[in-house]
């Protein structure tokens, strides 16, 4: 077993430190992109099948998108922080410490998930109202939230395992775990909604079962010792150093998720105050835009551990090359995806409604405007992942909180007040465009950091 682990480590180091960047990043990113895409299908499947029950049911599922983000918030901070720290530890050959980081993140995520389960179940009616449910869709919202809450601990820990499998170079295992659950959900949705006649409750049950299956697949390599790292309660070490490293980097992801929740709730409440059609249109377009976002996030997630590993190994030339390759690829891909989706936006929205022209108009407009700003979003995601991979907490935090925070709220209320539903549909695109004023100075700062670290390392080598 020790010999096998040593061979895995040597193979991983060879790939991370010597294989051309144009090969290693796609090798890490493609399985992650596929997993994110399947997860997007998974989220959209509920909306697609529920849409046949009417606009109110569609609005209810859209409202509960914020519940998914709350659960994500519990796991994403630990997952992203652990991913970055583990990649750097493995780059500097500190495997046992990486095991402790993984185990600590896993059990803390489980605890956070249990807290969400408890509070959400007790205050479920108040919760869905807070998330933006209107009088006409509140009952559906409660039905959908019920079973999703039950699997909150499994969802939170799955985020950690998913990210940490990628950090150790096992992106394929990560893809299988997340992807199989998504495919299963597409089959279970029609069975539970229509076959068993359970309606929105059936969609929630199908989602919960799929999340449990994903959890089982992701934990399997850890239980059978087929992964490079190990999860065990004996390695649970919430020491000051480990918590600082996880939280300092992961806090950017947590704040991004938290702002996603707050901005989503604000958007839902404003849209719902106009009409259920506007609420449904915004919700559907948000889920559709997760497809190009999946490419962006998946590519960034594949790039981050490569940058972090080479940073830990002091291969600064490859760190810079990682960024250049990733930025060019993300920008090119986002332009192509934005053009394709923007052109066919009305036809895509029509899949979710044929009898609600207001929903079609708002949804199509929202998609097209976000497609225009998609290259800026893609570039910002790469710079954000670059900061996180190198442990530059401040830069990662500023970028992570800009899209749905510092650049979002200043334009949300004025646009909604003066332009109504059209202004609500334009809010995210305008915020994405504004992010450029934050991204540029942070990129300059992190590049200076790389150059200074390289100069210091060369001085030490000479000395």
GROMACS .gro file of C-alpha atoms in nm:
model
  463
    1UNK     CA    1   0.000   0.000   0.000
    2UNK     CA    2   0.283   0.240   0.089
    3UNK     CA    3   0.454   0.161  -0.241
    4UNK     CA    4   0.129   0.226  -0.430
    5UNK     CA    5   0.084   0.562  -0.253
    6UNK     CA    6   0.442   0.657  -0.334
    7UNK     CA    7   0.385   0.573  -0.700
    8UNK     CA    8   0.066   0.782  -0.703
    9UNK     CA    9   0.253   1.077  -0.554
   10UNK     CA   10   0.542   1.046  -0.800
   11UNK     CA   11   0.302   1.023  -1.092
   12UNK     CA   12   0.111   1.326  -0.970
   13UNK     CA   13   0.427   1.530  -0.924
   14UNK     CA   14   0.544   1.435  -1.273
   15UNK     CA   15   0.216   1.552  -1.423
   16UNK     CA   16   0.189   1.875  -1.219
   17UNK     CA   17   0.552   1.983  -1.256
   18UNK     CA   18   0.655   1.859  -1.600
   19UNK     CA   19   0.361   1.795  -1.828
   20UNK     CA   20   0.281   2.091  -2.058
   21UNK     CA   21   0.032   2.333  -1.903
   22UNK     CA   22  -0.186   2.312  -2.214
   23UNK     CA   23  -0.236   1.943  -2.134
   24UNK     CA   24  -0.241   1.924  -1.757
   25UNK     CA   25  -0.504   2.196  -1.699
   26UNK     CA   26  -0.755   2.048  -1.949
   27UNK     CA   27  -0.684   1.705  -1.801
   28UNK     CA   28  -0.779   1.840  -1.457
   29UNK     CA   29  -1.056   2.068  -1.582
   30UNK     CA   30  -1.255   1.854  -1.826
   31UNK     CA   31  -1.387   1.604  -1.568
   32UNK     CA   32  -1.473   1.898  -1.341
   33UNK     CA   33  -1.651   2.081  -1.624
   34UNK     CA   34  -1.850   1.768  -1.703
   35UNK     CA   35  -1.943   1.732  -1.334
   36UNK     CA   36  -2.057   2.096  -1.316
   37UNK     CA   37  -2.253   2.060  -1.641
   38UNK     CA   38  -2.431   1.752  -1.513
   39UNK     CA   39  -2.503   1.936  -1.188
   40UNK     CA   40  -2.655   2.217  -1.396
   41UNK     CA   41  -2.872   1.965  -1.580
   42UNK     CA   42  -2.966   1.822  -1.241
   43UNK     CA   43  -3.079   2.166  -1.115
   44UNK     CA   44  -3.257   2.249  -1.439
   45UNK     CA   45  -3.433   1.911  -1.459
   46UNK     CA   46  -3.652   1.995  -1.158
   47UNK     CA   47  -3.750   2.327  -1.315
   48UNK     CA   48  -3.818   2.169  -1.654
   49UNK     CA   49  -4.046   1.894  -1.526
   50UNK     CA   50  -4.215   2.113  -1.264
   51UNK     CA   51  -4.286   2.383  -1.527
   52UNK     CA   52  -4.566   2.163  -1.663
   53UNK     CA   53  -4.745   2.220  -1.330
   54UNK     CA   54  -4.769   2.595  -1.397
   55UNK     CA   55  -4.587   2.925  -1.342
   56UNK     CA   56  -4.647   2.916  -0.964
   57UNK     CA   57  -4.471   2.580  -0.931
   58UNK     CA   58  -4.183   2.703  -1.149
   59UNK     CA   59  -4.151   3.012  -0.929
   60UNK     CA   60  -4.142   2.790  -0.617
   61UNK     CA   61  -3.848   2.586  -0.748
   62UNK     CA   62  -3.672   2.911  -0.848
   63UNK     CA   63  -3.715   3.044  -0.493
   64UNK     CA   64  -3.557   2.731  -0.349
   65UNK     CA   65  -3.244   2.792  -0.555
   66UNK     CA   66  -3.141   3.016  -0.265
   67UNK     CA   67  -3.178   2.721  -0.027
   68UNK     CA   68  -2.924   2.527  -0.235
   69UNK     CA   69  -2.693   2.827  -0.207
   70UNK     CA   70  -2.732   2.836   0.172
   71UNK     CA   71  -2.629   2.471   0.192
   72UNK     CA   72  -2.346   2.542  -0.051
   73UNK     CA   73  -2.232   2.824   0.174
   74UNK     CA   74  -2.189   2.574   0.458
   75UNK     CA   75  -1.965   2.348   0.252
   76UNK     CA   76  -1.799   2.577   0.000
   77UNK     CA   77  -1.584   2.772   0.246
   78UNK     CA   78  -1.437   2.450   0.389
   79UNK     CA   79  -1.415   2.283   0.048
   80UNK     CA   80  -1.240   2.570  -0.132
   81UNK     CA   81  -1.006   2.648   0.157
   82UNK     CA   82  -0.915   2.281   0.200
   83UNK     CA   83  -0.864   2.239  -0.176
   84UNK     CA   84  -0.615   2.526  -0.191
   85UNK     CA   85  -0.426   2.426   0.125
   86UNK     CA   86  -0.413   2.055   0.033
   87UNK     CA   87  -0.277   2.133  -0.315
   88UNK     CA   88   0.002   2.342  -0.161
   89UNK     CA   89   0.077   2.079   0.105
   90UNK     CA   90   0.099   1.803  -0.154
   91UNK     CA   91   0.324   2.026  -0.366
   92UNK     CA   92   0.560   2.052  -0.067
   93UNK     CA   93   0.518   1.675   0.013
   94UNK     CA   94   0.333   1.709   0.343
   95UNK     CA   95   0.078   1.431   0.288
   96UNK     CA   96  -0.014   1.353   0.651
   97UNK     CA   97  -0.090   1.717   0.718
   98UNK     CA   98  -0.307   1.718   0.405
   99UNK     CA   99  -0.498   1.420   0.553
  100UNK     CA  100  -0.567   1.620   0.868
  101UNK     CA  101  -0.689   1.918   0.666
  102UNK     CA  102  -0.927   1.698   0.467
  103UNK     CA  103  -1.070   1.524   0.775
  104UNK     CA  104  -1.115   1.853   0.959
  105UNK     CA  105  -1.299   2.011   0.666
  106UNK     CA  106  -1.520   1.703   0.619
  107UNK     CA  107  -1.648   1.680   0.977
  108UNK     CA  108  -1.695   2.055   1.013
  109UNK     CA  109  -1.904   2.054   0.693
  110UNK     CA  110  -2.118   1.773   0.835
  111UNK     CA  111  -2.178   1.979   1.150
  112UNK     CA  112  -2.277   2.288   0.949
  113UNK     CA  113  -2.514   2.078   0.738
  114UNK     CA  114  -2.682   1.943   1.052
  115UNK     CA  115  -2.734   2.298   1.179
  116UNK     CA  116  -2.902   2.398   0.852
  117UNK     CA  117  -3.118   2.083   0.865
  118UNK     CA  118  -3.234   2.159   1.220
  119UNK     CA  119  -3.303   2.530   1.179
  120UNK     CA  120  -3.456   2.495   0.834
  121UNK     CA  121  -3.696   2.220   0.942
  122UNK     CA  122  -3.816   2.408   1.249
  123UNK     CA  123  -3.867   2.740   1.069
  124UNK     CA  124  -3.952   2.610   0.720
  125UNK     CA  125  -4.257   2.834   0.659
  126UNK     CA  126  -4.075   3.149   0.762
  127UNK     CA  127  -3.769   3.039   0.565
  128UNK     CA  128  -3.944   3.005   0.228
  129UNK     CA  129  -4.114   3.342   0.276
  130UNK     CA  130  -3.777   3.498   0.348
  131UNK     CA  131  -3.633   3.332   0.036
  132UNK     CA  132  -3.894   3.515  -0.172
  133UNK     CA  133  -4.197   3.285  -0.193
  134UNK     CA  134  -4.519   3.466  -0.275
  135UNK     CA  135  -4.866   3.376  -0.139
  136UNK     CA  136  -4.943   3.182  -0.457
  137UNK     CA  137  -4.628   2.967  -0.452
  138UNK     CA  138  -4.558   2.930  -0.078
  139UNK     CA  139  -4.712   2.583  -0.047
  140UNK     CA  140  -4.506   2.454  -0.340
  141UNK     CA  141  -4.193   2.611  -0.191
  142UNK     CA  142  -4.244   2.430   0.142
  143UNK     CA  143  -4.300   2.100  -0.040
  144UNK     CA  144  -3.977   2.138  -0.234
  145UNK     CA  145  -3.766   2.252   0.062
  146UNK     CA  146  -3.869   1.965   0.290
  147UNK     CA  147  -3.661   1.682   0.141
  148UNK     CA  148  -3.374   1.905   0.027
  149UNK     CA  149  -3.320   2.005   0.392
  150UNK     CA  150  -3.300   1.639   0.497
  151UNK     CA  151  -2.988   1.584   0.285
  152UNK     CA  152  -2.814   1.912   0.379
  153UNK     CA  153  -2.531   1.737   0.578
  154UNK     CA  154  -2.461   1.504   0.284
  155UNK     CA  155  -2.461   1.793   0.036
  156UNK     CA  156  -2.220   1.998   0.250
  157UNK     CA  157  -1.972   1.710   0.294
  158UNK     CA  158  -1.999   1.622  -0.076
  159UNK     CA  159  -1.867   1.969  -0.162
  160UNK     CA  160  -1.560   1.900   0.052
  161UNK     CA  161  -1.491   1.556  -0.097
  162UNK     CA  162  -1.552   1.683  -0.449
  163UNK     CA  163  -1.303   1.968  -0.414
  164UNK     CA  164  -1.041   1.763  -0.230
  165UNK     CA  165  -1.047   1.481  -0.484
  166UNK     CA  166  -0.957   1.745  -0.742
  167UNK     CA  167  -0.683   1.883  -0.518
  168UNK     CA  168  -0.512   1.543  -0.514
  169UNK     CA  169  -0.545   1.512  -0.892
  170UNK     CA  170  -0.842   1.271  -0.894
  171UNK     CA  171  -1.070   1.487  -1.106
  172UNK     CA  172  -1.225   1.182  -1.276
  173UNK     CA  173  -1.347   1.040  -0.944
  174UNK     CA  174  -1.491   1.382  -0.863
  175UNK     CA  175  -1.674   1.391  -1.196
  176UNK     CA  176  -1.822   1.044  -1.151
  177UNK     CA  177  -1.946   1.126  -0.802
  178UNK     CA  178  -2.117   1.451  -0.895
  179UNK     CA  179  -2.218   1.342  -1.243
  180UNK     CA  180  -2.394   1.016  -1.166
  181UNK     CA  181  -2.626   1.185  -0.918
  182UNK     CA  182  -2.718   1.442  -1.182
  183UNK     CA  183  -2.800   1.179  -1.442
  184UNK     CA  184  -3.004   0.984  -1.186
  185UNK     CA  185  -3.205   1.295  -1.101
  186UNK     CA  186  -3.310   1.335  -1.464
  187UNK     CA  187  -3.465   0.986  -1.454
  188UNK     CA  188  -3.617   1.012  -1.108
  189UNK     CA  189  -3.785   1.350  -1.167
  190UNK     CA  190  -4.048   1.235  -1.418
  191UNK     CA  191  -4.098   0.909  -1.227
  192UNK     CA  192  -4.173   1.083  -0.896
  193UNK     CA  193  -4.351   1.391  -1.036
  194UNK     CA  194  -4.574   1.218  -1.291
  195UNK     CA  195  -4.541   0.842  -1.242
  196UNK     CA  196  -4.615   0.854  -0.868
  197UNK     CA  197  -4.823   1.173  -0.899
  198UNK     CA  198  -4.624   1.355  -0.627
  199UNK     CA  199  -4.584   1.685  -0.809
  200UNK     CA  200  -4.338   1.932  -0.653
  201UNK     CA  201  -4.285   1.698  -0.355
  202UNK     CA  202  -4.171   1.432  -0.602
  203UNK     CA  203  -3.913   1.669  -0.751
  204UNK     CA  204  -3.776   1.734  -0.402
  205UNK     CA  205  -3.761   1.361  -0.322
  206UNK     CA  206  -3.584   1.286  -0.650
  207UNK     CA  207  -3.326   1.556  -0.579
  208UNK     CA  208  -3.267   1.427  -0.225
  209UNK     CA  209  -3.213   1.068  -0.342
  210UNK     CA  210  -2.973   1.185  -0.614
  211UNK     CA  211  -2.772   1.387  -0.360
  212UNK     CA  212  -2.742   1.081  -0.135
  213UNK     CA  213  -2.618   0.869  -0.425
  214UNK     CA  214  -2.356   1.133  -0.512
  215UNK     CA  215  -2.240   1.134  -0.150
  216UNK     CA  216  -2.206   0.755  -0.153
  217UNK     CA  217  -1.998   0.757  -0.471
  218UNK     CA  218  -1.771   1.038  -0.350
  219UNK     CA  219  -1.699   0.878  -0.012
  220UNK     CA  220  -1.637   0.533  -0.163
  221UNK     CA  221  -1.272   0.593  -0.268
  222UNK     CA  222  -1.195   0.727   0.081
  223UNK     CA  223  -1.356   0.430   0.256
  224UNK     CA  224  -1.182   0.177   0.030
  225UNK     CA  225  -0.845   0.358   0.040
  226UNK     CA  226  -0.840   0.414  -0.335
  227UNK     CA  227  -0.777   0.785  -0.292
  228UNK     CA  228  -0.442   0.944  -0.220
  229UNK     CA  229  -0.575   1.108   0.096
  230UNK     CA  230  -0.775   0.962   0.389
  231UNK     CA  231  -1.078   1.073   0.592
  232UNK     CA  232  -1.096   0.961   0.957
  233UNK     CA  233  -1.223   1.114   1.278
  234UNK     CA  234  -0.886   1.043   1.441
  235UNK     CA  235  -0.734   1.294   1.197
  236UNK     CA  236  -0.989   1.563   1.286
  237UNK     CA  237  -0.758   1.848   1.393
  238UNK     CA  238  -0.926   2.189   1.414
  239UNK     CA  239  -0.598   2.355   1.510
  240UNK     CA  240  -0.547   2.728   1.481
  241UNK     CA  241  -0.316   2.689   1.182
  242UNK     CA  242  -0.543   2.452   0.987
  243UNK     CA  243  -0.854   2.659   1.056
  244UNK     CA  244  -0.676   2.978   0.957
  245UNK     CA  245  -0.553   2.832   0.628
  246UNK     CA  246  -0.893   2.685   0.542
  247UNK     CA  247  -1.100   2.984   0.651
  248UNK     CA  248  -0.868   3.254   0.515
  249UNK     CA  249  -0.884   3.119   0.160
  250UNK     CA  250  -1.227   2.959   0.185
  251UNK     CA  251  -1.388   3.269   0.328
  252UNK     CA  252  -1.385   3.420  -0.021
  253UNK     CA  253  -1.599   3.132  -0.140
  254UNK     CA  254  -1.820   3.155   0.167
  255UNK     CA  255  -1.880   3.526   0.120
  256UNK     CA  256  -1.947   3.468  -0.248
  257UNK     CA  257  -2.207   3.205  -0.156
  258UNK     CA  258  -2.348   3.425   0.121
  259UNK     CA  259  -2.382   3.718  -0.116
  260UNK     CA  260  -2.535   3.482  -0.372
  261UNK     CA  261  -2.797   3.394  -0.113
  262UNK     CA  262  -2.863   3.757  -0.013
  263UNK     CA  263  -2.867   3.883  -0.372
  264UNK     CA  264  -3.089   3.592  -0.476
  265UNK     CA  265  -3.334   3.663  -0.195
  266UNK     CA  266  -3.338   4.035  -0.281
  267UNK     CA  267  -3.388   3.958  -0.650
  268UNK     CA  268  -3.664   3.705  -0.575
  269UNK     CA  269  -3.850   3.945  -0.347
  270UNK     CA  270  -3.833   4.233  -0.595
  271UNK     CA  271  -3.925   4.009  -0.889
  272UNK     CA  272  -4.208   3.849  -0.691
  273UNK     CA  273  -4.346   4.190  -0.599
  274UNK     CA  274  -4.387   4.256  -0.973
  275UNK     CA  275  -4.538   3.918  -1.070
  276UNK     CA  276  -4.483   3.541  -1.053
  277UNK     CA  277  -4.398   3.557  -1.424
  278UNK     CA  278  -4.101   3.786  -1.358
  279UNK     CA  279  -3.995   3.570  -1.062
  280UNK     CA  280  -4.012   3.252  -1.273
  281UNK     CA  281  -3.834   3.417  -1.569
  282UNK     CA  282  -3.544   3.535  -1.354
  283UNK     CA  283  -3.520   3.196  -1.181
  284UNK     CA  284  -3.520   2.995  -1.504
  285UNK     CA  285  -3.268   3.223  -1.676
  286UNK     CA  286  -3.038   3.198  -1.373
  287UNK     CA  287  -3.041   2.819  -1.397
  288UNK     CA  288  -2.987   2.827  -1.774
  289UNK     CA  289  -2.686   3.056  -1.731
  290UNK     CA  290  -2.535   2.790  -1.506
  291UNK     CA  291  -2.439   2.604  -1.825
  292UNK     CA  292  -2.178   2.857  -1.946
  293UNK     CA  293  -2.090   2.924  -1.581
  294UNK     CA  294  -2.021   2.550  -1.546
  295UNK     CA  295  -1.751   2.574  -1.811
  296UNK     CA  296  -1.603   2.878  -1.640
  297UNK     CA  297  -1.614   2.738  -1.286
  298UNK     CA  298  -1.504   2.391  -1.396
  299UNK     CA  299  -1.208   2.528  -1.588
  300UNK     CA  300  -1.113   2.749  -1.295
  301UNK     CA  301  -1.143   2.458  -1.053
  302UNK     CA  302  -0.912   2.253  -1.275
  303UNK     CA  303  -0.664   2.539  -1.303
  304UNK     CA  304  -0.654   2.631  -0.932
  305UNK     CA  305  -0.486   2.314  -0.793
  306UNK     CA  306  -0.229   2.317  -1.075
  307UNK     CA  307  -0.136   2.677  -0.993
  308UNK     CA  308  -0.134   2.600  -0.619
  309UNK     CA  309   0.080   2.287  -0.659
  310UNK     CA  310   0.340   2.469  -0.868
  311UNK     CA  311   0.335   2.763  -0.626
  312UNK     CA  312   0.408   2.521  -0.340
  313UNK     CA  313   0.684   2.359  -0.549
  314UNK     CA  314   0.830   2.705  -0.630
  315UNK     CA  315   0.783   2.661  -1.006
  316UNK     CA  316   0.697   3.024  -1.067
  317UNK     CA  317   0.740   3.001  -1.443
  318UNK     CA  318   0.461   2.744  -1.458
  319UNK     CA  319   0.245   2.950  -1.222
  320UNK     CA  320   0.250   3.240  -1.470
  321UNK     CA  321   0.196   3.004  -1.762
  322UNK     CA  322  -0.107   2.856  -1.581
  323UNK     CA  323  -0.270   3.196  -1.562
  324UNK     CA  324  -0.195   3.299  -1.921
  325UNK     CA  325  -0.328   2.975  -2.069
  326UNK     CA  326  -0.638   2.975  -1.849
  327UNK     CA  327  -0.726   3.340  -1.914
  328UNK     CA  328  -0.701   3.299  -2.292
  329UNK     CA  329  -0.903   2.979  -2.291
  330UNK     CA  330  -1.175   3.120  -2.064
  331UNK     CA  331  -1.214   3.437  -2.270
  332UNK     CA  332  -1.232   3.248  -2.601
  333UNK     CA  333  -1.480   2.993  -2.467
  334UNK     CA  334  -1.703   3.257  -2.308
  335UNK     CA  335  -1.731   3.455  -2.632
  336UNK     CA  336  -1.835   3.143  -2.825
  337UNK     CA  337  -2.081   3.027  -2.556
  338UNK     CA  338  -2.225   3.377  -2.516
  339UNK     CA  339  -2.295   3.413  -2.888
  340UNK     CA  340  -2.459   3.071  -2.917
  341UNK     CA  341  -2.679   3.104  -2.609
  342UNK     CA  342  -2.768   3.466  -2.677
  343UNK     CA  343  -2.893   3.391  -3.028
  344UNK     CA  344  -3.118   3.105  -2.916
  345UNK     CA  345  -3.230   3.249  -2.580
  346UNK     CA  346  -3.604   3.273  -2.672
  347UNK     CA  347  -3.612   2.914  -2.794
  348UNK     CA  348  -3.445   2.795  -2.474
  349UNK     CA  349  -3.688   2.984  -2.248
  350UNK     CA  350  -3.978   2.848  -2.451
  351UNK     CA  351  -3.893   2.499  -2.322
  352UNK     CA  352  -4.016   2.613  -1.980
  353UNK     CA  353  -4.330   2.799  -2.081
  354UNK     CA  354  -4.546   2.831  -2.392
  355UNK     CA  355  -4.832   3.033  -2.246
  356UNK     CA  356  -4.663   3.308  -2.043
  357UNK     CA  357  -4.525   3.586  -2.269
  358UNK     CA  358  -4.404   3.797  -1.974
  359UNK     CA  359  -4.191   3.508  -1.845
  360UNK     CA  360  -4.051   3.449  -2.194
  361UNK     CA  361  -3.960   3.818  -2.241
  362UNK     CA  362  -3.791   3.860  -1.902
  363UNK     CA  363  -3.607   3.527  -1.923
  364UNK     CA  364  -3.475   3.589  -2.277
  365UNK     CA  365  -3.363   3.944  -2.195
  366UNK     CA  366  -3.184   3.832  -1.880
  367UNK     CA  367  -2.995   3.559  -2.068
  368UNK     CA  368  -2.891   3.784  -2.356
  369UNK     CA  369  -2.764   4.063  -2.134
  370UNK     CA  370  -2.560   3.821  -1.922
  371UNK     CA  371  -2.414   3.667  -2.239
  372UNK     CA  372  -2.282   4.012  -2.338
  373UNK     CA  373  -2.099   4.039  -2.003
  374UNK     CA  374  -1.992   3.672  -1.997
  375UNK     CA  375  -1.625   3.730  -2.102
  376UNK     CA  376  -1.573   3.965  -1.806
  377UNK     CA  377  -1.727   3.709  -1.571
  378UNK     CA  378  -1.505   3.434  -1.716
  379UNK     CA  379  -1.187   3.637  -1.680
  380UNK     CA  380  -1.278   3.741  -1.327
  381UNK     CA  381  -1.335   3.378  -1.228
  382UNK     CA  382  -0.986   3.283  -1.351
  383UNK     CA  383  -0.824   3.570  -1.161
  384UNK     CA  384  -1.026   3.475  -0.852
  385UNK     CA  385  -0.911   3.111  -0.873
  386UNK     CA  386  -0.555   3.232  -0.932
  387UNK     CA  387  -0.564   3.430  -0.608
  388UNK     CA  388  -0.718   3.139  -0.418
  389UNK     CA  389  -0.468   2.888  -0.554
  390UNK     CA  390  -0.175   3.103  -0.439
  391UNK     CA  391  -0.332   3.178  -0.102
  392UNK     CA  392  -0.378   3.550  -0.177
  393UNK     CA  393  -0.682   3.585   0.046
  394UNK     CA  394  -0.751   3.957   0.009
  395UNK     CA  395  -0.762   3.949  -0.371
  396UNK     CA  396  -0.978   3.636  -0.382
  397UNK     CA  397  -1.218   3.793  -0.133
  398UNK     CA  398  -1.259   4.120  -0.323
  399UNK     CA  399  -1.330   3.948  -0.654
  400UNK     CA  400  -1.553   3.681  -0.501
  401UNK     CA  401  -1.772   3.940  -0.332
  402UNK     CA  402  -1.795   4.182  -0.624
  403UNK     CA  403  -2.026   4.003  -0.869
  404UNK     CA  404  -2.317   3.962  -0.628
  405UNK     CA  405  -2.212   4.214  -0.368
  406UNK     CA  406  -2.019   4.536  -0.413
  407UNK     CA  407  -2.107   4.566  -0.784
  408UNK     CA  408  -2.458   4.416  -0.754
  409UNK     CA  409  -2.651   4.595  -0.482
  410UNK     CA  410  -2.565   4.951  -0.588
  411UNK     CA  411  -2.742   4.888  -0.923
  412UNK     CA  412  -3.022   4.647  -0.820
  413UNK     CA  413  -3.261   4.891  -0.653
  414UNK     CA  414  -3.219   5.182  -0.897
  415UNK     CA  415  -3.267   4.954  -1.200
  416UNK     CA  416  -3.571   4.784  -1.044
  417UNK     CA  417  -3.722   5.120  -0.941
  418UNK     CA  418  -3.686   5.294  -1.276
  419UNK     CA  419  -3.726   5.002  -1.519
  420UNK     CA  420  -3.932   4.742  -1.331
  421UNK     CA  421  -3.898   4.382  -1.456
  422UNK     CA  422  -3.661   4.489  -1.736
  423UNK     CA  423  -3.429   4.650  -1.480
  424UNK     CA  424  -3.435   4.338  -1.263
  425UNK     CA  425  -3.339   4.129  -1.569
  426UNK     CA  426  -3.046   4.363  -1.644
  427UNK     CA  427  -2.903   4.379  -1.291
  428UNK     CA  428  -2.660   4.086  -1.302
  429UNK     CA  429  -2.519   4.182  -1.643
  430UNK     CA  430  -2.454   4.540  -1.531
  431UNK     CA  431  -2.287   4.412  -1.213
  432UNK     CA  432  -2.065   4.176  -1.417
  433UNK     CA  433  -1.950   4.466  -1.634
  434UNK     CA  434  -1.864   4.678  -1.329
  435UNK     CA  435  -1.643   4.401  -1.186
  436UNK     CA  436  -1.368   4.489  -1.430
  437UNK     CA  437  -1.263   4.788  -1.217
  438UNK     CA  438  -1.184   4.545  -0.932
  439UNK     CA  439  -1.029   4.263  -1.135
  440UNK     CA  440  -0.754   4.467  -1.309
  441UNK     CA  441  -0.571   4.607  -1.001
  442UNK     CA  442  -0.594   4.272  -0.819
  443UNK     CA  443  -0.437   4.089  -1.113
  444UNK     CA  444  -0.151   4.339  -1.119
  445UNK     CA  445  -0.096   4.286  -0.746
  446UNK     CA  446  -0.090   3.904  -0.765
  447UNK     CA  447   0.151   3.911  -1.060
  448UNK     CA  448   0.386   4.132  -0.857
  449UNK     CA  449   0.357   3.879  -0.575
  450UNK     CA  450   0.466   3.597  -0.807
  451UNK     CA  451   0.760   3.800  -0.942
  452UNK     CA  452   0.877   3.896  -0.592
  453UNK     CA  453   0.853   3.538  -0.465
  454UNK     CA  454   1.056   3.417  -0.763
  455UNK     CA  455   1.324   3.683  -0.709
  456UNK     CA  456   1.350   3.591  -0.339
  457UNK     CA  457   1.378   3.221  -0.421
  458UNK     CA  458   1.657   3.285  -0.672
  459UNK     CA  459   1.845   3.489  -0.413
  460UNK     CA  460   1.817   3.200  -0.165
  461UNK     CA  461   1.943   2.953  -0.426
  462UNK     CA  462   2.244   3.171  -0.498
  463UNK     CA  463   2.316   3.215  -0.128
   0.00000   0.00000   0.00000
